[in-house]
Amino acid sequence: MSETLPRCGPGLRLSSVRAIARLAITALFALQPVAAQEVAGLPCADVDKECAQQAMKHHAAGRIDTWRTMLSVPVAERIGPAPPYLVEYLNLDNILNGYPERPRAATLDAGLLADVRGAIADLPAAIWNLFGDRLVGVYFVDGLGGTGYTDYVFDAQGKPAKGFVVLDAAVLAGQRANAWATWKENTPFAPGAGYRLDARIEADDNDNRRNAIQYILLHELGHVLSIGADIHPLWNLSPKEIGSTARYPFFNLSWIVDREADKYRSRFDANFPQRTSTVYYFGAKLAAADMAATYASLKLTNFPSLYAATAPGDDFAESFASYVHVVLMQRPWQITIRHEGKPVASLRACWGEPRCAEKHKLLEQLVGRAS
Ligand SMILES: [Zn+2]
């Protein structure tokens, strides 16, 4: 089973992440059970996974020629409803993974579109310029089965060269930055009386939808930035298929390949027993009483967030998002855990701390240092 495509936050399909993302949606939209909907014109029957897998190979959405027109416009204008071939690809992917959602192209209302444009416009120009050649666009659907989704666009030689980002408009519509971050960071823990975890990524004045969208988008852009950049092994390969990892310096700071078990393991697993039980969005495996111990273990690692510790792809996407947010944009990032109302543990962004110094250096080289 390959490390599946990034579908993050209640969205990136990196194996668990995919299920995770999807579940986040379900959790978020518990009021609206997702019914299987036949989408007209799909090349595969609604449950035909084999057909879907075949149809996704060499699919138009993954071919660079398909995006030539999009690539001819400035990157800030590559935003809009998902084109039909991308909607088809997403539906095939949901069939392949047994998800009931059938994504449909979404037209953003003026307010949401303004927030998306604003979220992008607020990014440091040096960051956004990194994507001119890599990002074929940010596209919107409803009913993704996740919040965000990123996947490869292959060049004529079949090598991953660019990426597209898909965001679920219906999910984004109701978000605010701190509520979204707090909700996300609570999902690995089963609720427990007296325990409370709060995430803060914006000051009160900036705690709005635009900044929720910006942080969600930064994570997906992290996945796009990894394309063709030797950051970590390709997400469409199984760990056992990975050869030497010598050319992935960022990956090697935290991960090793267990080819026998066909898994990635972190270099900290001996002192971080909670890591393999850390499942976001989808069926918490940790108890609320584990919150403080889990974060105490996390502080012994070089992962900037607990989500980063779930998979190599999300390690980089979280590192990139938090580095840009905290170091380049001087925004807050803090997790606070309380028991019976008293703070018992907290985690601040690790940039500037010895535990993240090597990742900090690589990110500076990749995206530049604070001006
Ligand atoms: Zn991700």
Coordinates of N, CA and C in Angstrom, one line a residue, residues 24 50 52 72 92 100 135 144 164 167 175 178 182 186 221 282 289 308-309 337 339 353 367:
A24 N -12.1 13.9 9.1 CA -12.3 15.2 9.7 C -13.6 15.8 9.1
E50 N -10.8 -1.2 -8.9 CA -9.8 -1.6 -9.9 C -9.9 -0.6 -11.1
A52 N -11.1 2.3 -11.1 CA -10.7 3.6 -10.7 C -9.2 3.7 -10.6
S72 N 0.0 29.4 -18.1 CA 0.4 30.6 -18.8 C -0.1 31.8 -18.1
L92 N -12.7 9.6 -8.8 CA -12.0 8.2 -9.0 C -11.2 7.9 -7.7
P100 N -17.4 7.7 0.4 CA -18.8 8.0 -0.2 C -18.9 9.3 -0.9
L135 N 3.1 25.3 -9.0 CA 1.7 25.1 -8.7 C 0.8 25.4 -9.9
L144 N -15.4 17.1 -0.9 CA -14.1 16.5 -1.2 C -13.9 15.2 -0.4
F164 N -1.2 20.2 -8.0 CA -2.4 21.0 -7.9 C -2.9 20.9 -6.4
L167 N -9.2 22.5 -2.4 CA -9.7 22.8 -1.1 C -11.2 22.6 -1.1
Q175 N -14.9 28.3 8.8 CA -13.8 28.3 9.7 C -13.3 29.6 10.2
N178 N -8.3 30.1 15.1 CA -8.0 29.4 16.4 C -9.0 28.2 16.6
T182 N -7.7 24.5 17.1 CA -8.0 23.8 18.3 C -8.7 22.5 18.0
N186 N -7.2 18.7 18.7 CA -7.8 17.8 19.7 C -8.2 16.4 19.2
L221 N 0.6 24.0 0.4 CA 1.7 24.5 -0.4 C 3.0 23.8 0.0
F282 N -9.5 10.9 12.8 CA -10.2 9.6 12.5 C -10.0 8.7 13.6
A289 N -6.1 12.1 29.0 CA -5.1 12.0 30.1 C -3.7 11.8 29.5
A308 N 2.9 16.8 12.5 CA 4.2 16.5 11.7 C 4.7 15.1 12.0
A309 N 4.4 14.6 13.2 CA 5.0 13.3 13.6 C 4.2 12.1 13.0
I337 N -2.3 22.9 27.3 CA -3.1 21.8 27.8 C -3.4 22.2 29.3
H339 N -5.7 21.0 32.9 CA -6.4 19.9 33.6 C -7.1 20.6 34.8
E353 N 14.7 27.0 18.6 CA 15.2 26.1 19.7 C 16.1 25.1 19.1
V367 N 13.5 28.3 1.7 CA 12.5 29.4 1.5 C 13.0 30.8 1.9

